[in-house]
Amino acid sequence: MIAAVAVCLLIGLAMGDQWINPFSASNSLDQTILWELRLPRLLTAFAVGGLLALAGAWFQVLLGNPLAEPYVLGVAGSASAGAVTGLMLMPESSWIMSAGAFTGAWVGIVAVMFFSRLGPNRMLLAGVVLAAFWSAVLALLLALLPEQGLFRAFSWMMGDLSRSDLPIPLLLLAWVIALVCGLLLSGALDKLLLGERHAEALGVDIKQLRSRLLLLASAVTALAVTAAGTIGFIGLVIPHLMRLIFGSLHRAVLPASAIGGGLLLVLADSAARTIIAPAELPVGILTAMIGVPVFLFLLLRRTA
């Protein structure tokens, strides 16, 4: 795993509108590009991808649905609505959009938590309905947004790592804390896979565990969305892939997902910076192009 992280970071450092060998960058311009522009962005991508993958693994257990992922409860929609609201209020401020996204995400989380006491199936249904509501609110806000703000709004909504305002140490610390919290709950998560009755018989407080999972998964999703916009399908694809490789025990699945999600977003962002260089593709487009076929395959496999 350490070797894979190192290789992916080196590939990400080298890729871009111009290819630079990290081991032979001699002039000051190349060194500035590598260490002050590309490396911070790669670390942001690694942290955000890992957080989304962890949230996906938790949501799949929380909802008892293998097709669940971080945006299934409408958190991304409410965050987008908050971000566009901030852009409308103060278009010149870079922080106000991030603050609006974080506030909007938590509004969506509070709305979903209100329905969590009804059980996972009804909570999932409420999340789908709330996601549709936030989409309608977002469409209204975009219609009212001045033309000069549309590009920035759409760029953020499709995933944008180039304008992240959150400190990288904060994101990496959140990655570590989320992984540690997940590992502390891994035993209870394994028991929950057996079913609620079996888990309760083994001493698991189901209501308390679901509340902790919902709060933890929603919090890391809110942070990831605030940092990079709406980047979908990492939380769906990576946990399934890691379960196929490492089995279903969460003490293996969660660290593998945290690292695998980070590496996937690092590679996707590196490709997004390179494919049509010097322009950039929104990284959310590439993750969706990977995630949609996998989602459809899993859906067909589940209904077969």
PDB file of N, CA, C and O in Angstrom, residues 196-232:
ATOM      1  N   GLU A 196     -29.633  -7.076  12.258  1.00  0.00           N
ATOM      2  CA  GLU A 196     -29.836  -6.336  13.501  1.00  0.00           C
ATOM      3  C   GLU A 196     -30.079  -7.252  14.692  1.00  0.00           C
ATOM      4  O   GLU A 196     -29.579  -7.016  15.791  1.00  0.00           O
ATOM      5  N   ARG A 197     -30.865  -8.317  14.482  1.00  0.00           N
ATOM      6  CA  ARG A 197     -31.170  -9.214  15.606  1.00  0.00           C
ATOM      7  C   ARG A 197     -29.912  -9.905  16.112  1.00  0.00           C
ATOM      8  O   ARG A 197     -29.685 -10.004  17.321  1.00  0.00           O
ATOM      9  N   HIS A 198     -29.088 -10.401  15.189  1.00  0.00           N
ATOM     10  CA  HIS A 198     -27.854 -11.063  15.599  1.00  0.00           C
ATOM     11  C   HIS A 198     -26.917 -10.069  16.274  1.00  0.00           C
ATOM     12  O   HIS A 198     -26.251 -10.397  17.268  1.00  0.00           O
ATOM     13  N   ALA A 199     -26.856  -8.847  15.742  1.00  0.00           N
ATOM     14  CA  ALA A 199     -25.975  -7.847  16.326  1.00  0.00           C
ATOM     15  C   ALA A 199     -26.414  -7.478  17.742  1.00  0.00           C
ATOM     16  O   ALA A 199     -25.582  -7.353  18.651  1.00  0.00           O
ATOM     17  N   GLU A 200     -27.710  -7.330  17.937  1.00  0.00           N
ATOM     18  CA  GLU A 200     -28.216  -7.024  19.283  1.00  0.00           C
ATOM     19  C   GLU A 200     -27.939  -8.169  20.237  1.00  0.00           C
ATOM     20  O   GLU A 200     -27.602  -7.949  21.410  1.00  0.00           O
ATOM     21  N   ALA A 201     -28.074  -9.405  19.749  1.00  0.00           N
ATOM     22  CA  ALA A 201     -27.791 -10.568  20.589  1.00  0.00           C
ATOM     23  C   ALA A 201     -26.315 -10.627  20.993  1.00  0.00           C
ATOM     24  O   ALA A 201     -25.971 -11.174  22.046  1.00  0.00           O
ATOM     25  N   LEU A 202     -25.458 -10.045  20.160  1.00  0.00           N
ATOM     26  CA  LEU A 202     -24.026 -10.018  20.444  1.00  0.00           C
ATOM     27  C   LEU A 202     -23.615  -8.770  21.227  1.00  0.00           C
ATOM     28  O   LEU A 202     -22.425  -8.510  21.397  1.00  0.00           O
ATOM     29  N   GLY A 203     -24.602  -7.990  21.660  1.00  0.00           N
ATOM     30  CA  GLY A 203     -24.321  -6.866  22.545  1.00  0.00           C
ATOM     31  C   GLY A 203     -24.162  -5.515  21.876  1.00  0.00           C
ATOM     32  O   GLY A 203     -23.682  -4.570  22.506  1.00  0.00           O
ATOM     33  N   VAL A 204     -24.565  -5.377  20.626  1.00  0.00           N
ATOM     34  CA  VAL A 204     -24.431  -4.107  19.915  1.00  0.00           C
ATOM     35  C   VAL A 204     -25.668  -3.254  20.162  1.00  0.00           C
ATOM     36  O   VAL A 204     -26.803  -3.728  19.998  1.00  0.00           O
ATOM     37  N   ASP A 205     -25.465  -2.010  20.562  1.00  0.00           N
ATOM     38  CA  ASP A 205     -26.556  -1.043  20.694  1.00  0.00           C
ATOM     39  C   ASP A 205     -26.834  -0.474  19.299  1.00  0.00           C
ATOM     40  O   ASP A 205     -26.125   0.425  18.828  1.00  0.00           O
ATOM     41  N   ILE A 206     -27.851  -1.006  18.626  1.00  0.00           N
ATOM     42  CA  ILE A 206     -28.109  -0.680  17.223  1.00  0.00           C
ATOM     43  C   ILE A 206     -28.428   0.803  17.050  1.00  0.00           C
ATOM     44  O   ILE A 206     -27.887   1.473  16.147  1.00  0.00           O
ATOM     45  N   LYS A 207     -29.274   1.348  17.898  1.00  0.00           N
ATOM     46  CA  LYS A 207     -29.666   2.758  17.758  1.00  0.00           C
ATOM     47  C   LYS A 207     -28.461   3.674  17.922  1.00  0.00           C
ATOM     48  O   LYS A 207     -28.265   4.614  17.145  1.00  0.00           O
ATOM     49  N   GLN A 208     -27.635   3.400  18.928  1.00  0.00           N
ATOM     50  CA  GLN A 208     -26.454   4.231  19.160  1.00  0.00           C
ATOM     51  C   GLN A 208     -25.455   4.100  18.018  1.00  0.00           C
ATOM     52  O   GLN A 208     -24.872   5.094  17.565  1.00  0.00           O
ATOM     53  N   LEU A 209     -25.272   2.870  17.516  1.00  0.00           N
ATOM     54  CA  LEU A 209     -24.331   2.657  16.412  1.00  0.00           C
ATOM     55  C   LEU A 209     -24.789   3.375  15.157  1.00  0.00           C
ATOM     56  O   LEU A 209     -23.986   4.017  14.466  1.00  0.00           O
ATOM     57  N   ARG A 210     -26.078   3.296  14.840  1.00  0.00           N
ATOM     58  CA  ARG A 210     -26.583   3.976  13.640  1.00  0.00           C
ATOM     59  C   ARG A 210     -26.444   5.484  13.760  1.00  0.00           C
ATOM     60  O   ARG A 210     -26.102   6.167  12.785  1.00  0.00           O
ATOM     61  N   SER A 211     -26.686   6.038  14.956  1.00  0.00           N
ATOM     62  CA  SER A 211     -26.545   7.480  15.155  1.00  0.00           C
ATOM     63  C   SER A 211     -25.095   7.906  14.955  1.00  0.00           C
ATOM     64  O   SER A 211     -24.815   8.925  14.299  1.00  0.00           O
ATOM     65  N   ARG A 212     -24.164   7.122  15.489  1.00  0.00           N
ATOM     66  CA  ARG A 212     -22.745   7.449  15.338  1.00  0.00           C
ATOM     67  C   ARG A 212     -22.318   7.350  13.871  1.00  0.00           C
ATOM     68  O   ARG A 212     -21.588   8.211  13.370  1.00  0.00           O
ATOM     69  N   LEU A 213     -22.775   6.294  13.205  1.00  0.00           N
ATOM     70  CA  LEU A 213     -22.411   6.121  11.800  1.00  0.00           C
ATOM     71  C   LEU A 213     -22.952   7.257  10.941  1.00  0.00           C
ATOM     72  O   LEU A 213     -22.249   7.776  10.065  1.00  0.00           O
ATOM     73  N   LEU A 214     -24.198   7.617  11.162  1.00  0.00           N
ATOM     74  CA  LEU A 214     -24.807   8.685  10.372  1.00  0.00           C
ATOM     75  C   LEU A 214     -24.083  10.000  10.588  1.00  0.00           C
ATOM     76  O   LEU A 214     -23.760  10.711   9.622  1.00  0.00           O
ATOM     77  N   LEU A 215     -23.781  10.313  11.840  1.00  0.00           N
ATOM     78  CA  LEU A 215     -23.098  11.562  12.146  1.00  0.00           C
ATOM     79  C   LEU A 215     -21.688  11.573  11.561  1.00  0.00           C
ATOM     80  O   LEU A 215     -21.254  12.554  10.941  1.00  0.00           O
ATOM     81  N   LEU A 216     -20.966  10.469  11.708  1.00  0.00           N
ATOM     82  CA  LEU A 216     -19.595  10.380  11.227  1.00  0.00           C
ATOM     83  C   LEU A 216     -19.537  10.439   9.703  1.00  0.00           C
ATOM     84  O   LEU A 216     -18.756  11.206   9.117  1.00  0.00           O
ATOM     85  N   ALA A 217     -20.376   9.632   9.045  1.00  0.00           N
ATOM     86  CA  ALA A 217     -20.368   9.602   7.582  1.00  0.00           C
ATOM     87  C   ALA A 217     -20.813  10.934   6.996  1.00  0.00           C
ATOM     88  O   ALA A 217     -20.247  11.404   5.996  1.00  0.00           O
ATOM     89  N   SER A 218     -21.806  11.549   7.603  1.00  0.00           N
ATOM     90  CA  SER A 218     -22.284  12.833   7.103  1.00  0.00           C
ATOM     91  C   SER A 218     -21.253  13.931   7.310  1.00  0.00           C
ATOM     92  O   SER A 218     -21.074  14.804   6.454  1.00  0.00           O
ATOM     93  N   ALA A 219     -20.554  13.897   8.454  1.00  0.00           N
ATOM     94  CA  ALA A 219     -19.555  14.926   8.741  1.00  0.00           C
ATOM     95  C   ALA A 219     -18.406  14.874   7.736  1.00  0.00           C
ATOM     96  O   ALA A 219     -17.978  15.912   7.212  1.00  0.00           O
ATOM     97  N   VAL A 220     -17.889  13.679   7.438  1.00  0.00           N
ATOM     98  CA  VAL A 220     -16.770  13.594   6.501  1.00  0.00           C
ATOM     99  C   VAL A 220     -17.235  13.919   5.085  1.00  0.00           C
ATOM    100  O   VAL A 220     -16.472  14.493   4.288  1.00  0.00           O
ATOM    101  N   THR A 221     -18.492  13.570   4.752  1.00  0.00           N
ATOM    102  CA  THR A 221     -19.024  13.945   3.439  1.00  0.00           C
ATOM    103  C   THR A 221     -19.121  15.462   3.319  1.00  0.00           C
ATOM    104  O   THR A 221     -18.755  16.042   2.284  1.00  0.00           O
ATOM    105  N   ALA A 222     -19.604  16.112   4.366  1.00  0.00           N
ATOM    106  CA  ALA A 222     -19.710  17.573   4.351  1.00  0.00           C
ATOM    107  C   ALA A 222     -18.348  18.214   4.164  1.00  0.00           C
ATOM    108  O   ALA A 222     -18.189  19.174   3.398  1.00  0.00           O
ATOM    109  N   LEU A 223     -17.327  17.686   4.849  1.00  0.00           N
ATOM    110  CA  LEU A 223     -15.987  18.246   4.726  1.00  0.00           C
ATOM    111  C   LEU A 223     -15.431  18.035   3.316  1.00  0.00           C
ATOM    112  O   LEU A 223     -14.840  18.943   2.719  1.00  0.00           O
ATOM    113  N   ALA A 224     -15.639  16.830   2.762  1.00  0.00           N
ATOM    114  CA  ALA A 224     -15.135  16.536   1.419  1.00  0.00           C
ATOM    115  C   ALA A 224     -15.822  17.396   0.367  1.00  0.00           C
ATOM    116  O   ALA A 224     -15.174  17.915  -0.555  1.00  0.00           O
ATOM    117  N   VAL A 225     -17.132  17.565   0.491  1.00  0.00           N
ATOM    118  CA  VAL A 225     -17.879  18.383  -0.464  1.00  0.00           C
ATOM    119  C   VAL A 225     -17.444  19.843  -0.370  1.00  0.00           C
ATOM    120  O   VAL A 225     -17.302  20.534  -1.393  1.00  0.00           O
ATOM    121  N   THR A 226     -17.223  20.314   0.844  1.00  0.00           N
ATOM    122  CA  THR A 226     -16.768  21.689   1.020  1.00  0.00           C
ATOM    123  C   THR A 226     -15.416  21.913   0.362  1.00  0.00           C
ATOM    124  O   THR A 226     -15.172  22.954  -0.253  1.00  0.00           O
ATOM    125  N   ALA A 227     -14.543  20.928   0.448  1.00  0.00           N
ATOM    126  CA  ALA A 227     -13.190  21.068  -0.085  1.00  0.00           C
ATOM    127  C   ALA A 227     -13.137  20.990  -1.597  1.00  0.00           C
ATOM    128  O   ALA A 227     -12.361  21.708  -2.236  1.00  0.00           O
ATOM    129  N   ALA A 228     -13.961  20.115  -2.198  1.00  0.00           N
ATOM    130  CA  ALA A 228     -13.756  19.814  -3.627  1.00  0.00           C
ATOM    131  C   ALA A 228     -15.025  19.809  -4.461  1.00  0.00           C
ATOM    132  O   ALA A 228     -14.967  19.441  -5.635  1.00  0.00           O
ATOM    133  N   GLY A 229     -16.144  20.206  -3.899  1.00  0.00           N
ATOM    134  CA  GLY A 229     -17.373  20.154  -4.687  1.00  0.00           C
ATOM    135  C   GLY A 229     -17.950  18.744  -4.708  1.00  0.00           C
ATOM    136  O   GLY A 229     -17.579  17.881  -3.913  1.00  0.00           O
ATOM    137  N   THR A 230     -18.855  18.510  -5.632  1.00  0.00           N
ATOM    138  CA  THR A 230     -19.554  17.233  -5.683  1.00  0.00           C
ATOM    139  C   THR A 230     -18.814  16.261  -6.598  1.00  0.00           C
ATOM    140  O   THR A 230     -18.840  16.398  -7.818  1.00  0.00           O
ATOM    141  N   ILE A 231     -18.165  15.285  -5.987  1.00  0.00           N
ATOM    142  CA  ILE A 231     -17.434  14.240  -6.711  1.00  0.00           C
ATOM    143  C   ILE A 231     -18.081  12.914  -6.358  1.00  0.00           C
ATOM    144  O   ILE A 231     -17.938  12.419  -5.241  1.00  0.00           O
ATOM    145  N   GLY A 232     -18.803  12.360  -7.294  1.00  0.00           N
ATOM    146  CA  GLY A 232     -19.589  11.170  -7.009  1.00  0.00           C
ATOM    147  C   GLY A 232     -18.890   9.864  -7.314  1.00  0.00           C
ATOM    148  O   GLY A 232     -17.846   9.824  -7.949  1.00  0.00           O
TER     149      GLY A 232
END
